[in-house]
PDB file of C-alpha atoms in Angstrom:
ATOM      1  CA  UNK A   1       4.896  42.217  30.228  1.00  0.00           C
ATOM      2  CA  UNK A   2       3.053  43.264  27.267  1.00  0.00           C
ATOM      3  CA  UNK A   3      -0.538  44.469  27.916  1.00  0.00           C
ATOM      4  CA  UNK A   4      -3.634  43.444  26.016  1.00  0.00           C
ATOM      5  CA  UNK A   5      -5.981  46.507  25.512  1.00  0.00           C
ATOM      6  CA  UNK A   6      -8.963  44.164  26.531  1.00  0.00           C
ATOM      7  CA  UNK A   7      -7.353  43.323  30.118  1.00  0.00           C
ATOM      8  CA  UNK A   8      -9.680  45.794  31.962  1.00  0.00           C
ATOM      9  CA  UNK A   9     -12.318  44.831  34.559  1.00  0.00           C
ATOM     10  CA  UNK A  10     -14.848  45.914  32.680  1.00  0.00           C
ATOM     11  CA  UNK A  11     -14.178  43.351  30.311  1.00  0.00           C
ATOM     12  CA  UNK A  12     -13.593  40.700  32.824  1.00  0.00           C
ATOM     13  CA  UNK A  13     -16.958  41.212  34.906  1.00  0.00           C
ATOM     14  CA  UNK A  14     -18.827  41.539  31.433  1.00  0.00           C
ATOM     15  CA  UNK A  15     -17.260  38.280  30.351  1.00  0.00           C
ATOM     16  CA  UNK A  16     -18.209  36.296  34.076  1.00  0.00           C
ATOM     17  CA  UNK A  17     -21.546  37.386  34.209  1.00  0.00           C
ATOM     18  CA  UNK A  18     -22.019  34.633  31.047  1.00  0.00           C
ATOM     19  CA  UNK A  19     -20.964  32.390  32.983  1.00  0.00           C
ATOM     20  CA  UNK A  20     -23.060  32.644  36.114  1.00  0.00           C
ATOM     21  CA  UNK A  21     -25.942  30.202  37.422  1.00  0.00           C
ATOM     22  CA  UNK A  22     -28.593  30.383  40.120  1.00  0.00           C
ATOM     23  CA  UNK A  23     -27.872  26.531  41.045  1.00  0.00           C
ATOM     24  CA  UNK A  24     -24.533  26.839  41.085  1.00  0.00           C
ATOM     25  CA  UNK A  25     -24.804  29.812  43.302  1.00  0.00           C
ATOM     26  CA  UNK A  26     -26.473  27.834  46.323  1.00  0.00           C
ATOM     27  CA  UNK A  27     -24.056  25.078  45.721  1.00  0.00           C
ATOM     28  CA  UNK A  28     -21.153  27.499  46.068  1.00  0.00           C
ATOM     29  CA  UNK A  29     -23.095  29.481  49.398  1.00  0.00           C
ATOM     30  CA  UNK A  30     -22.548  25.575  51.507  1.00  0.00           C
ATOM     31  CA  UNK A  31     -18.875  26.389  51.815  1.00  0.00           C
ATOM     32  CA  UNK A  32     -17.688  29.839  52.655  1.00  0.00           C
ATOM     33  CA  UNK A  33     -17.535  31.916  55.384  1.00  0.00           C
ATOM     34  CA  UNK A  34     -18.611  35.502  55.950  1.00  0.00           C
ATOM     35  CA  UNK A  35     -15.333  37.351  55.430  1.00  0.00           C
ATOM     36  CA  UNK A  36     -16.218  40.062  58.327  1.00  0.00           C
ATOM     37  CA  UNK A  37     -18.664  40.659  60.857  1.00  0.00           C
ATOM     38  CA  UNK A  38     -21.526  42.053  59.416  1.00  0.00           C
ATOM     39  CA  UNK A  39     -20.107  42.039  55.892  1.00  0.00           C
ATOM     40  CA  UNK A  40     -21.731  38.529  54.092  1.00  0.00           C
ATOM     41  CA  UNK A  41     -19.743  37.747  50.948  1.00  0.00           C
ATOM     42  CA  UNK A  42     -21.934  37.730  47.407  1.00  0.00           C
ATOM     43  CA  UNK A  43     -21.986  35.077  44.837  1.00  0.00           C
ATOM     44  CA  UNK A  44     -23.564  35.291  41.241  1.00  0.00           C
ATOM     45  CA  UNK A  45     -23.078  31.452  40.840  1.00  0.00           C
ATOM     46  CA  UNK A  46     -19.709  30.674  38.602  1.00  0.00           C
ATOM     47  CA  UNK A  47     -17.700  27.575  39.291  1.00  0.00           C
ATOM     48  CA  UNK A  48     -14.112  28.397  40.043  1.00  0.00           C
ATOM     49  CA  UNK A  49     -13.214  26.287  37.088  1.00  0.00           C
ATOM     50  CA  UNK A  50     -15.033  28.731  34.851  1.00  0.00           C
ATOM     51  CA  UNK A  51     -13.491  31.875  36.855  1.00  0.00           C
ATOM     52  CA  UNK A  52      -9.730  30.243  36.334  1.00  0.00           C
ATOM     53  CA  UNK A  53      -9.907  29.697  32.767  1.00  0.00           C
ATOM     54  CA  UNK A  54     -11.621  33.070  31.861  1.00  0.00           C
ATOM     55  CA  UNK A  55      -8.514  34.187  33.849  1.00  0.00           C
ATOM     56  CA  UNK A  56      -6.165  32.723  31.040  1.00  0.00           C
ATOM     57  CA  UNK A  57      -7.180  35.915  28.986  1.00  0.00           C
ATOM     58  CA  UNK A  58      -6.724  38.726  31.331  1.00  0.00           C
ATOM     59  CA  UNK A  59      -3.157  37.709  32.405  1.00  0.00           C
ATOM     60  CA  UNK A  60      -1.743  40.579  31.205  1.00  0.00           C
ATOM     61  CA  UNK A  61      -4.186  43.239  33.712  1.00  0.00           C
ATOM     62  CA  UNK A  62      -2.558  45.656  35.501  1.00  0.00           C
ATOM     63  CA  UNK A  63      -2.160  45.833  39.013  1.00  0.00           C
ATOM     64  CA  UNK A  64      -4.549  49.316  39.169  1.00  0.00           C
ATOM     65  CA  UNK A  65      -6.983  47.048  37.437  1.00  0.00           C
ATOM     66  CA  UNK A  66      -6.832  44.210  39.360  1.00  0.00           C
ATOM     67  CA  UNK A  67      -7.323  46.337  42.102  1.00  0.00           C
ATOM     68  CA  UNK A  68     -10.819  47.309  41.025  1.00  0.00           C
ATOM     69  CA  UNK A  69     -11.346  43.404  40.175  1.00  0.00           C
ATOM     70  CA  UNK A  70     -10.475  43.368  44.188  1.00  0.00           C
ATOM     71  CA  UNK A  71     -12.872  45.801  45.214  1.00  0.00           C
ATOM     72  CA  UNK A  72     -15.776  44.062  44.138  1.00  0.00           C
ATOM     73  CA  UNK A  73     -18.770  42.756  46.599  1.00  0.00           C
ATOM     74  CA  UNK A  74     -18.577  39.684  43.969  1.00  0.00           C
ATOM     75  CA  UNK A  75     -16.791  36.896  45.308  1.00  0.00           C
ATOM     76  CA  UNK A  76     -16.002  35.369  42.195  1.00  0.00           C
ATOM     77  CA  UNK A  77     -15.265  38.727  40.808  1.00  0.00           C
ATOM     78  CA  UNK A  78     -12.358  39.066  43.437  1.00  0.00           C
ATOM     79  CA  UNK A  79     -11.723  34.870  42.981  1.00  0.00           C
ATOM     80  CA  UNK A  80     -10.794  36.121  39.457  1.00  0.00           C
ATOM     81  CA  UNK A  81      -8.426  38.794  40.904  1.00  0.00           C
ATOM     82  CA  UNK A  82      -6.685  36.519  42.820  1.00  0.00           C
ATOM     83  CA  UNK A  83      -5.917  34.105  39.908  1.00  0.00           C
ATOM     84  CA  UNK A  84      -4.336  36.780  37.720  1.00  0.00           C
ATOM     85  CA  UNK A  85      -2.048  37.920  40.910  1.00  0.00           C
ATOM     86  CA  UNK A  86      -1.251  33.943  40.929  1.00  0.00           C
ATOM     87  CA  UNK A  87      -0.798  33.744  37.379  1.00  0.00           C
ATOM     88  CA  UNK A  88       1.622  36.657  37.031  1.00  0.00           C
ATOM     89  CA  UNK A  89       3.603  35.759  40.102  1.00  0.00           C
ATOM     90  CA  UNK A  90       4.406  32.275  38.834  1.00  0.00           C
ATOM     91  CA  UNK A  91       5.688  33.532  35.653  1.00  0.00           C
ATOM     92  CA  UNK A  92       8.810  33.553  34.682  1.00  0.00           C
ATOM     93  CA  UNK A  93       8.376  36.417  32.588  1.00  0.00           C
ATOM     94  CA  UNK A  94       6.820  38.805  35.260  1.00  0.00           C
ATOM     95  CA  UNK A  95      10.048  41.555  36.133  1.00  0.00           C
ATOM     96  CA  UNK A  96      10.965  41.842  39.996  1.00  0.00           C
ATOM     97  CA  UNK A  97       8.742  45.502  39.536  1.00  0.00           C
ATOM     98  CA  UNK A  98       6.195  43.689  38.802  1.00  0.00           C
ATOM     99  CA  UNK A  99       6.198  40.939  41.742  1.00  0.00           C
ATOM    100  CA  UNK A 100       6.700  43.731  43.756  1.00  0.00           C
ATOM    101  CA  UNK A 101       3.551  45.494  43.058  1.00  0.00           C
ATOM    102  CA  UNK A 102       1.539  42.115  43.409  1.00  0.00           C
ATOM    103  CA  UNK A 103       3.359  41.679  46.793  1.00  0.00           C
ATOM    104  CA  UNK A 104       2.246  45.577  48.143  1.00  0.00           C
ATOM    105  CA  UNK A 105      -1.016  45.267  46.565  1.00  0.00           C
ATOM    106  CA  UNK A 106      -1.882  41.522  48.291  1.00  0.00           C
ATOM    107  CA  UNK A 107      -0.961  42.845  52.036  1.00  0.00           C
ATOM    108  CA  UNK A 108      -2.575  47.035  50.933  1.00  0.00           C
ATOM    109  CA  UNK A 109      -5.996  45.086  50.000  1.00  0.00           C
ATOM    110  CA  UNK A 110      -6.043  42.467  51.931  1.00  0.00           C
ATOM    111  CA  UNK A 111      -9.236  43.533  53.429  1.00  0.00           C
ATOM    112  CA  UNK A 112     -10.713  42.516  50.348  1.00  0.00           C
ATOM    113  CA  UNK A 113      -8.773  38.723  49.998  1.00  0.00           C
ATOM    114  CA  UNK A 114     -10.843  37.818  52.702  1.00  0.00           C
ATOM    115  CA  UNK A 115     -11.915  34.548  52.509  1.00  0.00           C
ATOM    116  CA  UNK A 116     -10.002  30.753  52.759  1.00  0.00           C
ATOM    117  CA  UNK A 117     -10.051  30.067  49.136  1.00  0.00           C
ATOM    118  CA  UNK A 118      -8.789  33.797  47.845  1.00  0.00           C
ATOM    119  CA  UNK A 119      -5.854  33.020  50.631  1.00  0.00           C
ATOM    120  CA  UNK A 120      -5.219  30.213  48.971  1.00  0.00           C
ATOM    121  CA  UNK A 121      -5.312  31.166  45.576  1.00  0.00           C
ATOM    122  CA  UNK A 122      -2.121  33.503  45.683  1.00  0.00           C
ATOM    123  CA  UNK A 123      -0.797  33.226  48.603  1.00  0.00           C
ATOM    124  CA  UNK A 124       2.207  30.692  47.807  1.00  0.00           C
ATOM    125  CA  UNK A 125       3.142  32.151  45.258  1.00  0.00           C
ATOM    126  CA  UNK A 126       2.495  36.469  45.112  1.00  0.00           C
ATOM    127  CA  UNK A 127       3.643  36.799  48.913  1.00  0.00           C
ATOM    128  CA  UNK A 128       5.545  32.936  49.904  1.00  0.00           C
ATOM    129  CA  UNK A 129       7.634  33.539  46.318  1.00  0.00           C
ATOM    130  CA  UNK A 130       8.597  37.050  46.501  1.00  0.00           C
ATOM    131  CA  UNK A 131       9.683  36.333  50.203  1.00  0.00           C
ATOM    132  CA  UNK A 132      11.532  33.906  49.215  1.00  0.00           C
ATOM    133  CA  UNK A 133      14.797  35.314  49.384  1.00  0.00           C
ATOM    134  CA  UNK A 134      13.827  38.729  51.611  1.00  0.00           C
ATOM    135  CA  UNK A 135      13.203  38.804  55.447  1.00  0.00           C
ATOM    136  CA  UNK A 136      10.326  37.059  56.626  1.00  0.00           C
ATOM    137  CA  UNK A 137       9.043  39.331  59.405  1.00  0.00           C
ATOM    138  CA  UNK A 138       5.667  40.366  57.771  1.00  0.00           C
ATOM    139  CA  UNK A 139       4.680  36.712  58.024  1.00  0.00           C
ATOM    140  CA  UNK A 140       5.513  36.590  62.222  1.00  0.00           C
ATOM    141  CA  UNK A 141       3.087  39.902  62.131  1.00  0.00           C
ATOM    142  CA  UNK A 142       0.424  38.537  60.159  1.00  0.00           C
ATOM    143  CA  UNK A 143       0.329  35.601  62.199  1.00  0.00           C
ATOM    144  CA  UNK A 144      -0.211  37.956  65.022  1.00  0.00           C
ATOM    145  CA  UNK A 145      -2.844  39.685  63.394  1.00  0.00           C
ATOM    146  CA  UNK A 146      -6.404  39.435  64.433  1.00  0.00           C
ATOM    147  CA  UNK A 147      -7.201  39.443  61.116  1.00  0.00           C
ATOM    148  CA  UNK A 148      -7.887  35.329  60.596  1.00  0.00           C
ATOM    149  CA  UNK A 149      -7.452  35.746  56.914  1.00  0.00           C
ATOM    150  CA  UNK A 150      -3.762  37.502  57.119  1.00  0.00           C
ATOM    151  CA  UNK A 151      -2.812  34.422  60.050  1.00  0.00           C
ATOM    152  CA  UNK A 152      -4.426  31.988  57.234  1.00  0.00           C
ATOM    153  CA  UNK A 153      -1.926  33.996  54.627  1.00  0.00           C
ATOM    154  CA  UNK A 154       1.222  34.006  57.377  1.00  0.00           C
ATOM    155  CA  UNK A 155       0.973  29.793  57.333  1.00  0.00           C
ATOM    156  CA  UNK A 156      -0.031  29.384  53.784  1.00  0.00           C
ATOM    157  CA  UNK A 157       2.539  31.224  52.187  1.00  0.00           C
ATOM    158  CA  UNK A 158       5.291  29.132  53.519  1.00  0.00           C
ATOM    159  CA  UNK A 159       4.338  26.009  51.119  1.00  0.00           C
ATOM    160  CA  UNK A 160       6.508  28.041  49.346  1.00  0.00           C
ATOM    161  CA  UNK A 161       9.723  27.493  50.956  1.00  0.00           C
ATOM    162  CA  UNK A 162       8.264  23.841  52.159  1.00  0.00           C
ATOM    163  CA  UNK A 163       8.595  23.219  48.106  1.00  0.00           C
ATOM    164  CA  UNK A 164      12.144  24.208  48.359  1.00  0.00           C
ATOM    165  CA  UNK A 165      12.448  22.189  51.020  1.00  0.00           C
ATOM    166  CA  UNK A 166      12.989  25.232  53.876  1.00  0.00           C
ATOM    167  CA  UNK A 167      10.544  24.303  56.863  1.00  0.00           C
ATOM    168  CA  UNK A 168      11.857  26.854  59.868  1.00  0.00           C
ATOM    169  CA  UNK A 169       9.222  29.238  59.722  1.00  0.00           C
ATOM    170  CA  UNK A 170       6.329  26.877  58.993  1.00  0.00           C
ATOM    171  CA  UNK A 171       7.298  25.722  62.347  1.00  0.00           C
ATOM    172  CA  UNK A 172       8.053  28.386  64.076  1.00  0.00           C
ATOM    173  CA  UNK A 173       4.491  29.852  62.541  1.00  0.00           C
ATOM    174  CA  UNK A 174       2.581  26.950  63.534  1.00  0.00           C
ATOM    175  CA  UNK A 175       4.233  27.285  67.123  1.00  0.00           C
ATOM    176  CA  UNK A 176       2.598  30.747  67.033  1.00  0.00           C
ATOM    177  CA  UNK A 177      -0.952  29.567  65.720  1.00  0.00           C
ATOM    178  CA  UNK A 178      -1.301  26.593  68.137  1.00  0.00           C
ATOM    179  CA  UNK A 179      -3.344  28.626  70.393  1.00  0.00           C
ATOM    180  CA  UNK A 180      -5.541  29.908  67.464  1.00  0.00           C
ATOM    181  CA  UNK A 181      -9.084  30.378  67.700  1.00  0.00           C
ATOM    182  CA  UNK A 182     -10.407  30.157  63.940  1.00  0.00           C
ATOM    183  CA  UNK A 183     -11.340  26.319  62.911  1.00  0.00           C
ATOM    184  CA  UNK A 184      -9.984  28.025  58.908  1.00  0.00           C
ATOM    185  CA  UNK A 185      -6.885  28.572  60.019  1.00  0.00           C
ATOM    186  CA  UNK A 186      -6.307  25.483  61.755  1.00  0.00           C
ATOM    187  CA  UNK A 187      -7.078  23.726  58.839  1.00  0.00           C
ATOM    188  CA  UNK A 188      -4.617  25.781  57.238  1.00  0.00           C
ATOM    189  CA  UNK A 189      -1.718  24.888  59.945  1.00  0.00           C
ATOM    190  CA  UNK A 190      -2.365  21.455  59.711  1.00  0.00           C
ATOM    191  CA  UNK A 191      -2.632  21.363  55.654  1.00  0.00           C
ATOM    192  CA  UNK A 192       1.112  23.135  55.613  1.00  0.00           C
ATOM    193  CA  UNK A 193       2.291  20.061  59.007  1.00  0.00           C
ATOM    194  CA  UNK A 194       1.190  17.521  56.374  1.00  0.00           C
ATOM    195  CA  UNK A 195       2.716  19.445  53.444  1.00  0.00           C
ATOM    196  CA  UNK A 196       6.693  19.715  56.007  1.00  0.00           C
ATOM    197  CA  UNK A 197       6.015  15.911  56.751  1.00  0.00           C
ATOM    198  CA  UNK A 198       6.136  15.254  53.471  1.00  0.00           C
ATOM    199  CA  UNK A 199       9.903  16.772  52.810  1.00  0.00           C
ATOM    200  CA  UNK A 200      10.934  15.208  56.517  1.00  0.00           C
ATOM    201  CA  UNK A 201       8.966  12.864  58.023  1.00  0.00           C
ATOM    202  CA  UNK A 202      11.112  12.615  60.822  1.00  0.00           C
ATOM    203  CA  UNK A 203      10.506  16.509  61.797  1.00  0.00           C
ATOM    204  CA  UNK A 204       7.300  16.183  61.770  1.00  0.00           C
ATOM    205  CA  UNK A 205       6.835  13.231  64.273  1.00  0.00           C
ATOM    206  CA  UNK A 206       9.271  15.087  66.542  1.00  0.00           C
ATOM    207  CA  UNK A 207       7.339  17.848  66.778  1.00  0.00           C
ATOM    208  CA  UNK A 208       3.436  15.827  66.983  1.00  0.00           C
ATOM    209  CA  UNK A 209       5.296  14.011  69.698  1.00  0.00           C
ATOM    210  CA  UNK A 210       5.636  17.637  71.793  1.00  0.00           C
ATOM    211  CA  UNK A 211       2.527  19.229  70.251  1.00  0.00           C
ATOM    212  CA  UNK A 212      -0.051  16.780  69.580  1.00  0.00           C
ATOM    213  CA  UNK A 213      -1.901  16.467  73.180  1.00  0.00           C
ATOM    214  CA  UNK A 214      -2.332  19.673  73.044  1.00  0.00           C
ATOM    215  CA  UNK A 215      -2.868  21.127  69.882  1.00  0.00           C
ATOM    216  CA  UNK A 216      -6.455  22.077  67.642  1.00  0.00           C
ATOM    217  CA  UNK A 217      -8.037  18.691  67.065  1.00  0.00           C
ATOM    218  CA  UNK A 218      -8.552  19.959  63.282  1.00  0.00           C
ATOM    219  CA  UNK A 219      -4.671  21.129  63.080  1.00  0.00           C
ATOM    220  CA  UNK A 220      -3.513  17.859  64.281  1.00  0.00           C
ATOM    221  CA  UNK A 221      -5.989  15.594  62.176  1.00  0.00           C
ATOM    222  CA  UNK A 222      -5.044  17.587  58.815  1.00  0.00           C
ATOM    223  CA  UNK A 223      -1.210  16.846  59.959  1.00  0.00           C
ATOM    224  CA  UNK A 224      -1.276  13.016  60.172  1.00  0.00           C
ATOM    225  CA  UNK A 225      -3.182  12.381  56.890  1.00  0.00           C
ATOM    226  CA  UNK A 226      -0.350  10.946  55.027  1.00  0.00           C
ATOM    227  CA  UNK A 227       0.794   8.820  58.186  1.00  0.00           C
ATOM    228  CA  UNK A 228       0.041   4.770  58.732  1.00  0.00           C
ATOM    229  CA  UNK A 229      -3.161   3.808  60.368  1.00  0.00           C
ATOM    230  CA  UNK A 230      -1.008   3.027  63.341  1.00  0.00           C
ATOM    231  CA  UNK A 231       0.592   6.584  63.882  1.00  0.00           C
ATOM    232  CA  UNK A 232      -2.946   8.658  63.351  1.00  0.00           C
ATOM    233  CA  UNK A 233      -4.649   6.266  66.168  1.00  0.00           C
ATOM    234  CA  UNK A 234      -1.629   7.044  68.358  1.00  0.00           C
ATOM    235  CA  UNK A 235      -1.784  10.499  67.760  1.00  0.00           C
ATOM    236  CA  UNK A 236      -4.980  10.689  67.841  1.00  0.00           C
ATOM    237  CA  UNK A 237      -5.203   8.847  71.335  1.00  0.00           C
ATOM    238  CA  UNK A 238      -2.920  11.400  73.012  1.00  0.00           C
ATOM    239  CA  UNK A 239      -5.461  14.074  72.490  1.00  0.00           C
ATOM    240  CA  UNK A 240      -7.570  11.808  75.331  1.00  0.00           C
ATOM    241  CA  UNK A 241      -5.115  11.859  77.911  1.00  0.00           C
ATOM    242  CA  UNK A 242      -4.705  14.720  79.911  1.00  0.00           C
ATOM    243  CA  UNK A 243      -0.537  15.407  80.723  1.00  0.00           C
ATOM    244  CA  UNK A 244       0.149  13.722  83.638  1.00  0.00           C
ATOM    245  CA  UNK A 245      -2.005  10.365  82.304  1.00  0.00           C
ATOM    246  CA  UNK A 246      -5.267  10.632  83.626  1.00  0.00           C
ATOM    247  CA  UNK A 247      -8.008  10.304  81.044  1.00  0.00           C
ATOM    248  CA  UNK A 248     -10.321  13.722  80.751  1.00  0.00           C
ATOM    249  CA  UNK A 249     -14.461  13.067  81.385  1.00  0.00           C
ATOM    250  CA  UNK A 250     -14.793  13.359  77.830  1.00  0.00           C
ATOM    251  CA  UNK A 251     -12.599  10.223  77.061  1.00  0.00           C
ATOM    252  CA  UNK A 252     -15.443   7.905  75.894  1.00  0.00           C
ATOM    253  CA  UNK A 253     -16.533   9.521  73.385  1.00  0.00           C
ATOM    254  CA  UNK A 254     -13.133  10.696  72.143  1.00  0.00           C
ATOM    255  CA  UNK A 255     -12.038   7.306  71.770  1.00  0.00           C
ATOM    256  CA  UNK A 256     -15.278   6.689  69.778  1.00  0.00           C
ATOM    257  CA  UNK A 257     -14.588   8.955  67.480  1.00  0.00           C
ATOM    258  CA  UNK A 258     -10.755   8.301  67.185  1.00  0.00           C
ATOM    259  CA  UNK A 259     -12.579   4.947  66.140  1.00  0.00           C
ATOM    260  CA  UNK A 260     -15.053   6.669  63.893  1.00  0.00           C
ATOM    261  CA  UNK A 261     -11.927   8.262  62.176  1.00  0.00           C
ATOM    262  CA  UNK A 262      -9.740   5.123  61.807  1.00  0.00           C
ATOM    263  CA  UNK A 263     -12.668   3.680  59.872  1.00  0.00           C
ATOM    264  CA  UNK A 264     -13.213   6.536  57.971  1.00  0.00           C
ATOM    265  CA  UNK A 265     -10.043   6.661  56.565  1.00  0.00           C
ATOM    266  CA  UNK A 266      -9.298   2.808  56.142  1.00  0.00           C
ATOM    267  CA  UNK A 267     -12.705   2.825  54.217  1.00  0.00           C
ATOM    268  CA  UNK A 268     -11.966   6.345  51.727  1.00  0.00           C
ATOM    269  CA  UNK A 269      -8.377   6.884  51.635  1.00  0.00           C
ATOM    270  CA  UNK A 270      -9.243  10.440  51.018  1.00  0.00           C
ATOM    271  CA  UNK A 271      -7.339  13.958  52.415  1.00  0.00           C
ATOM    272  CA  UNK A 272      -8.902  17.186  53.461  1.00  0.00           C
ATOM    273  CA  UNK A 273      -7.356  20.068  51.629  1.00  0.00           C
ATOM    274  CA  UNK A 274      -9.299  22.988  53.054  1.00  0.00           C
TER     275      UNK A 274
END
């Protein structure tokens, strides 16, 4: 991979800092979540559309730089990190060296890819790709981290093999993370259910049929999103119903908002992809 002499954070944070926006920055503060206790993430105000096109010309950085790119308090700053680890690990012309040092740097700093969307920017492809072929144990200890952000990494990097149509561990992963605390990771668990359902259906009404009275509410409503109106409200209703068939004290209102949901959805047609 040829390197462009340009390709240094100092040129990347001079070149963001054009882009960045007071408004934009308290639209941007609505949806994340402060990475660590006591630690609250900054924003300058870019749109991640900016940050992923300004990305297009630093492809080339080198892993030392995009470690200093990681290091930053900047969220965006790191967002823009993230994408060039992405970038190189989908291409065809990065070397296996080179997927290797993206793979060791992700899981060395991940105390600085700390948030949902930085997961989610690189996670399929710089640790789910390079895995792809390798033993999986990392992902069985991430999931038992109690990091949230390396569990949200441990279920996200398996769209991976879900795209090559190898579901085990997203299973066996969600198995692990039913009893998870973190509403960002269930989202995650669910997002990669509904992602296996959609290479076997079958599979994944098997395993809702076990799991779904007792899993995360979130996990299991992110899982049926591509099912009929029909499956989510039975689903949905076994989350009521306590195992031997009694209904809990909370059942009224459940079944409102099962109700609530139904219409919801008839009336959007929309999916949650958090």
């Amino acid at each position: 991979m040829t390197i462009k002499n340009n390709a240094t954070t100092i040129h990347f944070m001079t070149r963001l800092k054009t882009y960045q926006s007071p408004i934009e920055r308290e639209k941007t503060l609505r949806y994340f979540k402060t990475p660590a206790k006591g630690e609250a993430d900054q924003f300058i105000g870019v749109r991640m559309g900016q940050v992923f096109t300004l990305v297009k010309e630093f492809i080339t950085m080198t892993p030392d730089e995009i470690e200093k790119l990681l290091e930053s308090k900047i969220h965006e700053v790191r967002a823009g990190a993230c994408s060039i680890m992405d970038k190189q690990a989908r291409s065809k012309k990065t070397t296996p060296e080179r997927r290797k040092e993206l793979y060791d740097l992700y899981l060395r700093r991940h105390d600085r890819i700390n948030n949902w969307d930085l997961v989610d920017v690189c996670a399929i492809h710089v640790i789910g790709g390079y895995l792809f072929d390798k033993p999986r144990h990392i992902l069985y200890k991430l999931a038992r981290s109690k990091n949230m952000w390396e569990r949200r990494t441990a279920i996200v990097s398996t769209a991976y093999f879900i795209r090559k149509g190898e579901l085990d561990d997203t299973y066996n992963l969600v198995e692990m993370l039913l009893n998870e605390k973190e509403d960002l990771v269930h989202k995650a668990t669910g997002w990669m259910l509904r992602f296996a359902g959609d290479k076997d259906r079958t599979r994944l009404l098997n395993f809702l049929d076990h799991h779904a009275p007792t899993m995360p509410r979130v996990t299991l409503r992110y899982s049926i999103e591509k099912l009929d109106n029909q499956q989510r409200a039975h689903y949905l209703g076994l989350k009521i119903k306590r195992g031997d068939g009694a209904v809990n004290s909370r059942s009224r209102s459940e079944a409102n908002a099962i109700q609530a949901f139904k219409s919801s959805r008839v009336k959007s047609g929309k999916s949650s992809s958090i």
